[in-house]
PDB file of C-alpha atoms in Angstrom:
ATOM      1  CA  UNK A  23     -82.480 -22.125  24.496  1.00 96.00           C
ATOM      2  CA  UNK A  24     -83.142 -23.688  21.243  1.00 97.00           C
ATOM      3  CA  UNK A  25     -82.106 -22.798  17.863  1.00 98.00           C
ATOM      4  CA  UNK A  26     -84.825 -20.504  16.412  1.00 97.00           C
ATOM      5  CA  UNK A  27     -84.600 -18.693  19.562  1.00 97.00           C
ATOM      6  CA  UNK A  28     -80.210 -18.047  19.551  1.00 98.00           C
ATOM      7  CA  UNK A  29     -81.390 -17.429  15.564  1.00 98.00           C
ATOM      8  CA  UNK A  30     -84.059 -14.939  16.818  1.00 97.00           C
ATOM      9  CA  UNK A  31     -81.925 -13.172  19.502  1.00 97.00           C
ATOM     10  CA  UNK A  32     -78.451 -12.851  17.305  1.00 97.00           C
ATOM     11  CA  UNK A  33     -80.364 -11.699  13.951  1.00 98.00           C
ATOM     12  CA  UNK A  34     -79.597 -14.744  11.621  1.00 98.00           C
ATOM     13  CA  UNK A  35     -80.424 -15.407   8.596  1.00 98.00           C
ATOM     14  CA  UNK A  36     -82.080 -18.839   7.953  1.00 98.00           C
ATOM     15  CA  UNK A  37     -80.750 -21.050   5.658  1.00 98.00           C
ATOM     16  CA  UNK A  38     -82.588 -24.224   6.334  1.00 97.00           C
ATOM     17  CA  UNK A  39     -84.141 -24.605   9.799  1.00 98.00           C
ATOM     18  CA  UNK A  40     -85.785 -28.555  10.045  1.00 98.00           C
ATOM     19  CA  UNK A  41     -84.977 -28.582  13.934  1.00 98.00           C
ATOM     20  CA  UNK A  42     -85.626 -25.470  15.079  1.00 97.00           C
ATOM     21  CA  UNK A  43     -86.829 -26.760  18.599  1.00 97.00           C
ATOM     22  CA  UNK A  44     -83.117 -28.132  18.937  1.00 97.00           C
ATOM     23  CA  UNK A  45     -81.864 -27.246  21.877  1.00 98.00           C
ATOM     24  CA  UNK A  46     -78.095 -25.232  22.294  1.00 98.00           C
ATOM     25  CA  UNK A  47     -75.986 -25.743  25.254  1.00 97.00           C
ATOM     26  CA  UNK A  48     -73.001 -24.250  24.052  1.00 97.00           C
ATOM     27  CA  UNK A  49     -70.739 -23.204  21.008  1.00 98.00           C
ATOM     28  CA  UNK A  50     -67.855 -23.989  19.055  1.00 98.00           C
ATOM     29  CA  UNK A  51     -65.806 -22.306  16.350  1.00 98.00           C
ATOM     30  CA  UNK A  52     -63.467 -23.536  13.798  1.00 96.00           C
ATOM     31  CA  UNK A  53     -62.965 -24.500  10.253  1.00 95.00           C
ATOM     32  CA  UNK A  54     -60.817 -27.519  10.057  1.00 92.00           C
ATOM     33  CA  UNK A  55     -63.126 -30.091  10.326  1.00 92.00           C
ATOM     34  CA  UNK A  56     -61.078 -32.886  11.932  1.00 87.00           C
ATOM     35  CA  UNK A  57     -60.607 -30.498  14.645  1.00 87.00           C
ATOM     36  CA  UNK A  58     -64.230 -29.902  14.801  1.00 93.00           C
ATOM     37  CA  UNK A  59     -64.960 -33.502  14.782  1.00 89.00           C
ATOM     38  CA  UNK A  60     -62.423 -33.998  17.556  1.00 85.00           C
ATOM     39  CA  UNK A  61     -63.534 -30.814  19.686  1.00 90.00           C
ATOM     40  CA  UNK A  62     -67.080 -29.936  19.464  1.00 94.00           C
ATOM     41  CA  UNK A  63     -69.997 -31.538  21.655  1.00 94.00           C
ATOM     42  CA  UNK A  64     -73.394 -32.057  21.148  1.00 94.00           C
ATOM     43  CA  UNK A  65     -75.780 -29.513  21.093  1.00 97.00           C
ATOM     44  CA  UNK A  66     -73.396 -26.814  20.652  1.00 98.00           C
ATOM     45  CA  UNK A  67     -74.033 -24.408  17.772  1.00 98.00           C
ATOM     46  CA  UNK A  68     -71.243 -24.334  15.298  1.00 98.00           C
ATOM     47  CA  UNK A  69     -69.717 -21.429  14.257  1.00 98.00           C
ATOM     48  CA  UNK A  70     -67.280 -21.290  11.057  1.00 98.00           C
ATOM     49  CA  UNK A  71     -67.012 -20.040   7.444  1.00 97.00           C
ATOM     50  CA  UNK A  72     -66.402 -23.620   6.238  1.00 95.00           C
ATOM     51  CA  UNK A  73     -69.061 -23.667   3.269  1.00 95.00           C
ATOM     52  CA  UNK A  74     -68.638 -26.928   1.354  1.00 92.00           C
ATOM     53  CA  UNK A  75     -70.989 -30.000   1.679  1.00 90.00           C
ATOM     54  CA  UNK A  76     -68.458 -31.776   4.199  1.00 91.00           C
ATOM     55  CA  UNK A  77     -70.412 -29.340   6.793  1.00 94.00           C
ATOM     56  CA  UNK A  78     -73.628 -31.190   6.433  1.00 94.00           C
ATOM     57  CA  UNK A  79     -71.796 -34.604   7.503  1.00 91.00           C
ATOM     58  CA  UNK A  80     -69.778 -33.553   9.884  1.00 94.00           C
ATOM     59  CA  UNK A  81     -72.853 -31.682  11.707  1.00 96.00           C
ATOM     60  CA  UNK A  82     -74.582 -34.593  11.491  1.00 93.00           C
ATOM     61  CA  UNK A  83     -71.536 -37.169  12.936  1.00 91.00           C
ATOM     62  CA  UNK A  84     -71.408 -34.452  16.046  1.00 92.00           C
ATOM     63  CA  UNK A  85     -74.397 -33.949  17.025  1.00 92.00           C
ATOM     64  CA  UNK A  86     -74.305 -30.288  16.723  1.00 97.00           C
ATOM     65  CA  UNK A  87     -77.993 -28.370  16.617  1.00 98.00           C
ATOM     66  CA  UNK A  88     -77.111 -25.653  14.170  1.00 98.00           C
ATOM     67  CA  UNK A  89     -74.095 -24.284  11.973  1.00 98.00           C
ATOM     68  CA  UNK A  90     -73.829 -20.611  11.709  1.00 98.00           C
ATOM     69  CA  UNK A  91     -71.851 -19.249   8.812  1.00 98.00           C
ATOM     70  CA  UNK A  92     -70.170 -16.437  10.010  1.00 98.00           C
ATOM     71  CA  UNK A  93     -68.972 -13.371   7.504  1.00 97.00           C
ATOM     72  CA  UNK A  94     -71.547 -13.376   5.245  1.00 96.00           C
ATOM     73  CA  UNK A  95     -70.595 -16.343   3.726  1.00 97.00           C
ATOM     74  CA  UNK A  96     -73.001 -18.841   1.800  1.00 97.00           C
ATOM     75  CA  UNK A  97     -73.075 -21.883   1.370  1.00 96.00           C
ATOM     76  CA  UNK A  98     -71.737 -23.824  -1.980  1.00 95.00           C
ATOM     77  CA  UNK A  99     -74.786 -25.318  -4.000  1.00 94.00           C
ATOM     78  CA  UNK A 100     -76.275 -28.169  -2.769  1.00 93.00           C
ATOM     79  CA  UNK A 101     -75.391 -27.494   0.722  1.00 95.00           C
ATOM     80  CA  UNK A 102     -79.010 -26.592   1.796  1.00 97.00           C
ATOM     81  CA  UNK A 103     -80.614 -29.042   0.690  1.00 95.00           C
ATOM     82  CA  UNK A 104     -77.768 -31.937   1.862  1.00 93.00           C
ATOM     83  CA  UNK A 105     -78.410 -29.714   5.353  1.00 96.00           C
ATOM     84  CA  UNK A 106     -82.378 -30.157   4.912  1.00 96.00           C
ATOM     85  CA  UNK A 107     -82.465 -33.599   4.343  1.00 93.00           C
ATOM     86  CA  UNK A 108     -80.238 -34.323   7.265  1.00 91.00           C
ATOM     87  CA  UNK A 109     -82.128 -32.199   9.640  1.00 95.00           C
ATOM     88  CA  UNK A 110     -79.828 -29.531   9.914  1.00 97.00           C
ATOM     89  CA  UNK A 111     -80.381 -26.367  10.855  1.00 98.00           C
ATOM     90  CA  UNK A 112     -77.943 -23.929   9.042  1.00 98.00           C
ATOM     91  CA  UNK A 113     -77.931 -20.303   9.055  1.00 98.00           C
ATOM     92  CA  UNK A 114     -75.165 -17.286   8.322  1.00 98.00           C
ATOM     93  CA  UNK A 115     -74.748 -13.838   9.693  1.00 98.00           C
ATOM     94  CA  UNK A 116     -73.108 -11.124   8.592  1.00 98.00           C
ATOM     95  CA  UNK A 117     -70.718 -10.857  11.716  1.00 98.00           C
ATOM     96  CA  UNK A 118     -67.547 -12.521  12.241  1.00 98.00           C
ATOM     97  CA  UNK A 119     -66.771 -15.808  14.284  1.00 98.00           C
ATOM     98  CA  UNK A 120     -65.389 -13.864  17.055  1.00 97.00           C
ATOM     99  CA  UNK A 121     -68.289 -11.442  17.746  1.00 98.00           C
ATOM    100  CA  UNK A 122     -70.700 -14.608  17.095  1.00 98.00           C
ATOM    101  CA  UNK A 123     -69.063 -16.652  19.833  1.00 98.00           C
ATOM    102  CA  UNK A 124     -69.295 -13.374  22.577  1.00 97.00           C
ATOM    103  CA  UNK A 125     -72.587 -12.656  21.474  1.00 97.00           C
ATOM    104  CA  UNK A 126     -73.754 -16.328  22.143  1.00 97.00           C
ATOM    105  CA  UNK A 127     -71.609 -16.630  25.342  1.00 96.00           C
ATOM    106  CA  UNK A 128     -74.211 -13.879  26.772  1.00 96.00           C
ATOM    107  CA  UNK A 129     -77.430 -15.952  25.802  1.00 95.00           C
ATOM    108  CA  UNK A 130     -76.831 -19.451  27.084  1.00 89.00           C
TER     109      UNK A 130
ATOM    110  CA  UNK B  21     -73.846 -65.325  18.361  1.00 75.00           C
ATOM    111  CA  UNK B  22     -72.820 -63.734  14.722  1.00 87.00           C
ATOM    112  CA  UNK B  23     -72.726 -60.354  14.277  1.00 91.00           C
ATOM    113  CA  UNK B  24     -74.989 -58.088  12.411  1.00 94.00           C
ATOM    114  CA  UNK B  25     -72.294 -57.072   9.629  1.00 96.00           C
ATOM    115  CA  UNK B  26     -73.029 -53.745   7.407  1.00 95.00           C
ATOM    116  CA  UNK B  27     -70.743 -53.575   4.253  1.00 96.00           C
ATOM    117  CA  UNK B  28     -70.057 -49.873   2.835  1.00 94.00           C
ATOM    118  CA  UNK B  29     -68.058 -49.231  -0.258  1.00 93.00           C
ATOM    119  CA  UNK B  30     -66.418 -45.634  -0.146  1.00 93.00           C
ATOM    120  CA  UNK B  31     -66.354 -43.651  -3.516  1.00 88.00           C
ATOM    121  CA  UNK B  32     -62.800 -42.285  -4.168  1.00 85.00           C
ATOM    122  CA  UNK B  33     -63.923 -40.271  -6.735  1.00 75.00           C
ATOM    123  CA  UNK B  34     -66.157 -38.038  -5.246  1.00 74.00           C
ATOM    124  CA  UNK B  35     -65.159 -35.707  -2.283  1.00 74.00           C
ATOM    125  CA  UNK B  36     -67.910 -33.676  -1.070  1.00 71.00           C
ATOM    126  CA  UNK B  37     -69.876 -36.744  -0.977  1.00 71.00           C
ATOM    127  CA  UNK B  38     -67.637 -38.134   1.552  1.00 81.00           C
ATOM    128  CA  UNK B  39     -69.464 -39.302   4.762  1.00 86.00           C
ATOM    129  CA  UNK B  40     -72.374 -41.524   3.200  1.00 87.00           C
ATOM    130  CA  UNK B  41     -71.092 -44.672   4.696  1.00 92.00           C
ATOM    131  CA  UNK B  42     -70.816 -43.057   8.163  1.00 93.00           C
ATOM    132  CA  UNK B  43     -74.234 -40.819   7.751  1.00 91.00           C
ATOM    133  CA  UNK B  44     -75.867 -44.065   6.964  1.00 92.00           C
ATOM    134  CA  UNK B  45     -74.053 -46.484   9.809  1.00 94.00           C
ATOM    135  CA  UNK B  46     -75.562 -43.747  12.122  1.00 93.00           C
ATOM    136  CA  UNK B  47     -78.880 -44.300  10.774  1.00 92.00           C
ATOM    137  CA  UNK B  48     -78.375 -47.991  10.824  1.00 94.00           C
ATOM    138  CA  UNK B  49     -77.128 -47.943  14.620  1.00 95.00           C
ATOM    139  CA  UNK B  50     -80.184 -45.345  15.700  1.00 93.00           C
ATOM    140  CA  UNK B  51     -82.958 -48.333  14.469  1.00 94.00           C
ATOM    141  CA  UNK B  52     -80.749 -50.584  16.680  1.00 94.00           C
ATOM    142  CA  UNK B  53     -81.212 -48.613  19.595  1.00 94.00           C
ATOM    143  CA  UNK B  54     -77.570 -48.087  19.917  1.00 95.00           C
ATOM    144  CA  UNK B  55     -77.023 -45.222  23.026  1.00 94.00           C
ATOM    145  CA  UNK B  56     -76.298 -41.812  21.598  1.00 92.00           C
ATOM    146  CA  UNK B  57     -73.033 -41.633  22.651  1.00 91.00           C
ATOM    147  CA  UNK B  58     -71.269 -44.943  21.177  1.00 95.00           C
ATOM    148  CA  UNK B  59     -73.037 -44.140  18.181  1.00 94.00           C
ATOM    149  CA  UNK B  60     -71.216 -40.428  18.045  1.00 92.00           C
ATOM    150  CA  UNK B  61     -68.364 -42.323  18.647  1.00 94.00           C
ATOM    151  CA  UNK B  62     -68.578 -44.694  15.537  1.00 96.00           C
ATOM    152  CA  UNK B  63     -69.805 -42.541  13.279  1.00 94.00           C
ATOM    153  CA  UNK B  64     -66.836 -39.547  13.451  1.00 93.00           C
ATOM    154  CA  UNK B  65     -64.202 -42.318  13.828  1.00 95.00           C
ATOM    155  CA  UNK B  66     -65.420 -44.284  10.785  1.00 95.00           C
ATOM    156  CA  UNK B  67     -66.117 -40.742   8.917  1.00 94.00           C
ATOM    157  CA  UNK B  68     -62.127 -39.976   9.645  1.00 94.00           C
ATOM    158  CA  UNK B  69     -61.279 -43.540   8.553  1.00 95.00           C
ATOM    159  CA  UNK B  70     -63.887 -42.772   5.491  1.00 94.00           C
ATOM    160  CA  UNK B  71     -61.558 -39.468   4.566  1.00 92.00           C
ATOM    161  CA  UNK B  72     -58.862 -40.850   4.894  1.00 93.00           C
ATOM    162  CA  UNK B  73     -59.754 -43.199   2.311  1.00 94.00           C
ATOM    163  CA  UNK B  74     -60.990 -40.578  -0.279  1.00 92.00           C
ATOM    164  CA  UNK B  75     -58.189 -38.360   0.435  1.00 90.00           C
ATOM    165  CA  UNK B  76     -55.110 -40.799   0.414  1.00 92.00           C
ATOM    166  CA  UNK B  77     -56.374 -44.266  -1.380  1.00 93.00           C
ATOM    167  CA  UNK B  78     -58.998 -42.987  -3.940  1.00 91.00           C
ATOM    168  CA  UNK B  79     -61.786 -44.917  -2.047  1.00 93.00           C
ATOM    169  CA  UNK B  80     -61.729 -48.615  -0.624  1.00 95.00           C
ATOM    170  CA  UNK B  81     -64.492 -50.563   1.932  1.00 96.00           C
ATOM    171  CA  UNK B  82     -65.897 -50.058   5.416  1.00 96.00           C
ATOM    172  CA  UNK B  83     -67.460 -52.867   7.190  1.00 97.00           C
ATOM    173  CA  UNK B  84     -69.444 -52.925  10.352  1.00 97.00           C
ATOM    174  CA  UNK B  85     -70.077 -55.546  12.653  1.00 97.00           C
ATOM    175  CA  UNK B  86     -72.345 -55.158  15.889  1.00 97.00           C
ATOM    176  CA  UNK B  87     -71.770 -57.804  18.625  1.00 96.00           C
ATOM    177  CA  UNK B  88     -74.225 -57.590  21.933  1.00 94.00           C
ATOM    178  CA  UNK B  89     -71.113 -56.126  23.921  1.00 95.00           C
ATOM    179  CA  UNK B  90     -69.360 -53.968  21.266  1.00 96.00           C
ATOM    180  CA  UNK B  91     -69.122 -52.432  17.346  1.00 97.00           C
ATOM    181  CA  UNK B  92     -66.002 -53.015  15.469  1.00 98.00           C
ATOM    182  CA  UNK B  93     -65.339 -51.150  12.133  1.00 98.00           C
ATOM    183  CA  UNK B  94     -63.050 -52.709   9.501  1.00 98.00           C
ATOM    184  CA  UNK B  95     -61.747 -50.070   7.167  1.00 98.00           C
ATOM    185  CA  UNK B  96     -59.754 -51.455   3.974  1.00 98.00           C
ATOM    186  CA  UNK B  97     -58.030 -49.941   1.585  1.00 97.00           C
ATOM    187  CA  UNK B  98     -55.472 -50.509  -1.617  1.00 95.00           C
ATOM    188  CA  UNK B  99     -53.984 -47.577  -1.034  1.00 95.00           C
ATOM    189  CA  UNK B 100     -50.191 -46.356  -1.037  1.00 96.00           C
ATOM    190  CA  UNK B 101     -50.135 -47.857   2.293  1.00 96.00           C
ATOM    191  CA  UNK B 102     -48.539 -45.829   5.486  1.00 96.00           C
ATOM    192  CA  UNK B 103     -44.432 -45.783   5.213  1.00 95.00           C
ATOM    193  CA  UNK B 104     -43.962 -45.099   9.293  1.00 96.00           C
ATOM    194  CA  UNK B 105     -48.146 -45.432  11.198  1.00 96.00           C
ATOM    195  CA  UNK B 106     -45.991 -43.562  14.772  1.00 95.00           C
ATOM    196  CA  UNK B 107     -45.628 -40.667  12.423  1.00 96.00           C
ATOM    197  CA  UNK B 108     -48.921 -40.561  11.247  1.00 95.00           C
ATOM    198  CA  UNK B 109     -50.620 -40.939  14.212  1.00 95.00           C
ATOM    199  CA  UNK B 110     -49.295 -38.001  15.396  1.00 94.00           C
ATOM    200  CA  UNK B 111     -51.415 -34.884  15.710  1.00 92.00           C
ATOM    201  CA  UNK B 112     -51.020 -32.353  13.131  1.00 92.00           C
ATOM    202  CA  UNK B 113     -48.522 -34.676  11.028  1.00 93.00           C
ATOM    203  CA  UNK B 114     -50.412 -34.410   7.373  1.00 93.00           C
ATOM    204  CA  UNK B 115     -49.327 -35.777   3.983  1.00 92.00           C
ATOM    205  CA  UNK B 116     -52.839 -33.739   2.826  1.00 90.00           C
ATOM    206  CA  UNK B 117     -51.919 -31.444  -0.112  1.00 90.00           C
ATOM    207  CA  UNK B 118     -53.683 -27.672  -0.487  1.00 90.00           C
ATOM    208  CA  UNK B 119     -57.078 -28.963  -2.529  1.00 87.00           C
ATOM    209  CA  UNK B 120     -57.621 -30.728   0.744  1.00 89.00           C
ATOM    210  CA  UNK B 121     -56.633 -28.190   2.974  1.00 89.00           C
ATOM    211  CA  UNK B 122     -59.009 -25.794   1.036  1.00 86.00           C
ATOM    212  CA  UNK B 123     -61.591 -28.067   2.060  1.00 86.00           C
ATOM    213  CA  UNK B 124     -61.163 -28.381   5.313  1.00 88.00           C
ATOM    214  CA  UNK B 125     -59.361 -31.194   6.383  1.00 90.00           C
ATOM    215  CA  UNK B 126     -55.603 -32.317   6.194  1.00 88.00           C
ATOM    216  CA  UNK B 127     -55.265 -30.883   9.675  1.00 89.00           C
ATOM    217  CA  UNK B 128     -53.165 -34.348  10.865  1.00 91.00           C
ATOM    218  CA  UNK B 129     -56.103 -34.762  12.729  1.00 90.00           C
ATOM    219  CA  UNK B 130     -57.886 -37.612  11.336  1.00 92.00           C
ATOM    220  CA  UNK B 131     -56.052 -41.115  13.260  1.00 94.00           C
ATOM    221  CA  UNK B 132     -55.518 -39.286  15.985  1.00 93.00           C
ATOM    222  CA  UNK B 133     -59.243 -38.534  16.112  1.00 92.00           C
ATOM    223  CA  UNK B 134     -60.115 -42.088  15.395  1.00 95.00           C
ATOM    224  CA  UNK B 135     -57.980 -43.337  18.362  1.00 95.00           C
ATOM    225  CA  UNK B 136     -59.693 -41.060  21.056  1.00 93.00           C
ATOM    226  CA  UNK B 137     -63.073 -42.007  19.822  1.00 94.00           C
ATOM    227  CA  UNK B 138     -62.329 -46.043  19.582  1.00 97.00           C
ATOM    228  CA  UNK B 139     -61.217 -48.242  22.341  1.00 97.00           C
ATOM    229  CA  UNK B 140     -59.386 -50.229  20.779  1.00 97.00           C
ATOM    230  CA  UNK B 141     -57.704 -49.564  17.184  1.00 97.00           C
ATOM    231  CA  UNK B 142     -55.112 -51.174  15.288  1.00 97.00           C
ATOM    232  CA  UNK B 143     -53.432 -50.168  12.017  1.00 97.00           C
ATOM    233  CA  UNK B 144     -51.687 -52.607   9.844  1.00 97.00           C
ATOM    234  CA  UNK B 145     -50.282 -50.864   6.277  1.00 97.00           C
ATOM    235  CA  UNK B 146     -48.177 -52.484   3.621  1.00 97.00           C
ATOM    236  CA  UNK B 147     -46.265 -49.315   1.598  1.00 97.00           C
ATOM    237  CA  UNK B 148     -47.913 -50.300  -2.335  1.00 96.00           C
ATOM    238  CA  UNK B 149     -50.309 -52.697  -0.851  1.00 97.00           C
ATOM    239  CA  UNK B 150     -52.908 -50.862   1.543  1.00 97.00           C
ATOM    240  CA  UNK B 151     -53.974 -49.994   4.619  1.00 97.00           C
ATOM    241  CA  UNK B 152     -56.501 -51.968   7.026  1.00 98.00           C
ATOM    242  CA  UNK B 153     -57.832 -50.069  10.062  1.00 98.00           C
ATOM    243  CA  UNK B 154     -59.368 -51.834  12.833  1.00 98.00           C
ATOM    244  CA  UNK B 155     -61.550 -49.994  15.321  1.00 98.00           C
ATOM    245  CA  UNK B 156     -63.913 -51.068  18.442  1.00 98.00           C
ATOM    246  CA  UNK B 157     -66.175 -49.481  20.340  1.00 97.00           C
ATOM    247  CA  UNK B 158     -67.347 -51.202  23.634  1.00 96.00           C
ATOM    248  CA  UNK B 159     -71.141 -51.078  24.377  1.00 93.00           C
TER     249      UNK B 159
END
C-alpha cells in the first residue's frame, strides 16, 4: 500500500507529500530518536509526536516512507519544507500513537 | 588503490541542523552506487557519531573514505573526551541533559547504535583532549 493510500484510508492530514507512491510495509512508533534510528526499518511509516527538524534527518537516514504526527501535533517551522526538500512525506492526525498503530496494523 | 575520502565539518552550534554531514554522505554514497543497505548503515551510524558531536563536543570533523571492499568513517572531536568508553557504550547510560532530552535524543542510545550498525568500531578518548571514533562498514 503506498503512502497516499494509508493517508487516504486513516484520514490524514497532509503536510508535505513528495513520495506519495512510497510504498509502506509496516509501522513504527516512538519519540526518542536514537531508538528510532536503532529500531525502525525501511518502508515503515513512522508514527510519533516528535516535531522538531531532527525528524526530517532521521526519516531520511532510515529509510522510512512517511512520518505521521500523531495528537494533533504540528510541526516546528521549517520542518515542512526541510521534509519537502528531502522527499519526505509527513502528515499528522488528530488521533493518538496508539490508535494510529491498530488502525494501520488492519491495512497492511 | 586510494580511497575516495569525503571531509565533513560538523557545526556545534547549531542543533536542529544536525545531520547535514550524514544527509549529504548518503547522497554522496547513492551516486556511487553504494547498495541500499550499507548505505542505511553509514548514514545512521555517522548521524549518531554526528550528535554526539553537537551534543557533547560543540561540533568537530567527519571524514569518509570508500575503499572497493568497505567504508570507514573517522569521527574527531576536541571534546571533553569519554572518562570510562564500557560505561558509555552501554545502552541507556546518558550524560545528555533535559534541552536534549526535550529534543529527542539523550536516550544512551547513540554508541550503542553505532556499534550494531558498523562492523568494526573503535573508540579512543583522552578526558580534556577528545574523542576519535572509528567505524567500518564492509561492502
Amino acid at each position: 500500500m503506498t503512502a497516499s493510500e494509508v493517508a487516504s484510508l486513516l484520514s490524514l492530514k497532509s503536510i508535505c507529500v513528495p513520495a506519495p507512491e512510497r510504498e509502506v510495509l509496516g509501522g513504527y512508533t516512538g519519540d526518542l530518536l536514537s531508538w528510532v534510528m536503532g529500531r525502525a526499518k525501511p518502508d515503515d511509516a513512522w508514527i510519533t509526536i516528535m516535531s522538531n527538524q531532527n525528524i526530517a534527518a532521521v526519516a531520511m537516514l532510515t529509510d522510512v516512507s512517511m512520518v505521521i504526527l500523531a495528537e494533533n501535533v504540528a510541526p516546528d517551522a521549517g520542518v515542512a519544507e526541510l521534509c519537502e526538500a528531502k522527499s519526505i512525506n509527513l502528515f499528522s492526525s488528530e488521533l493518538p500513537a496508539y490508535e494510529l498503530c491498530v488502525k494501520l496494523e488492519k491495512l497492511i | 588503490m586510494d580511497p575516495l575520502k569525503i571531509h565533513f565539518e560538523v557545526d556545534g552550534e547549531d542543533f536542529s541542523s544536525a545531520g547535514e554531514a550524514s544527509v549529504e554522505m548518503k547522497k554522496k554514497l547513492r551516486q556511487l552506487g553504494i547498495p541500499a543497505d550499507v548505505i542505511r548503515r553509514c548514514s545512521i551510524a555517522m548521524y549518531e557519531g554526528e550528535i554526539n558531536m553537537v551534543i557533547h563536543a560543540h561540533g568537530g570533523t567527519a571524514d569518509v573514505e570508500v575503499y572497493p571492499d568497505r567504508i570507514v568513517i573517522i569521527l574527531e572531536d576536541h571534546g571533553p573526551g569519554i572518562p570510562d568508553i564500557d560505561l558509555a557504550m552501554q545502552e541507556g547510560y546518558s550524560t545528555a541533559n533535559d534541552r536534549i532530552h526535550n529534543m529527542g535524543f539523550g536516550a544512551g542510545m547513540g554508541l550503542p547504535n553505532m556499534k550494531r550498525y558498523t562492523e568494526d568500531m573503535t573508540v579512543e578518548s583522552t578526558v580534556g583532549v577528545g574523542t576519535k571514533v572509528t567505524m567500518t562498514v564492509k561492502l
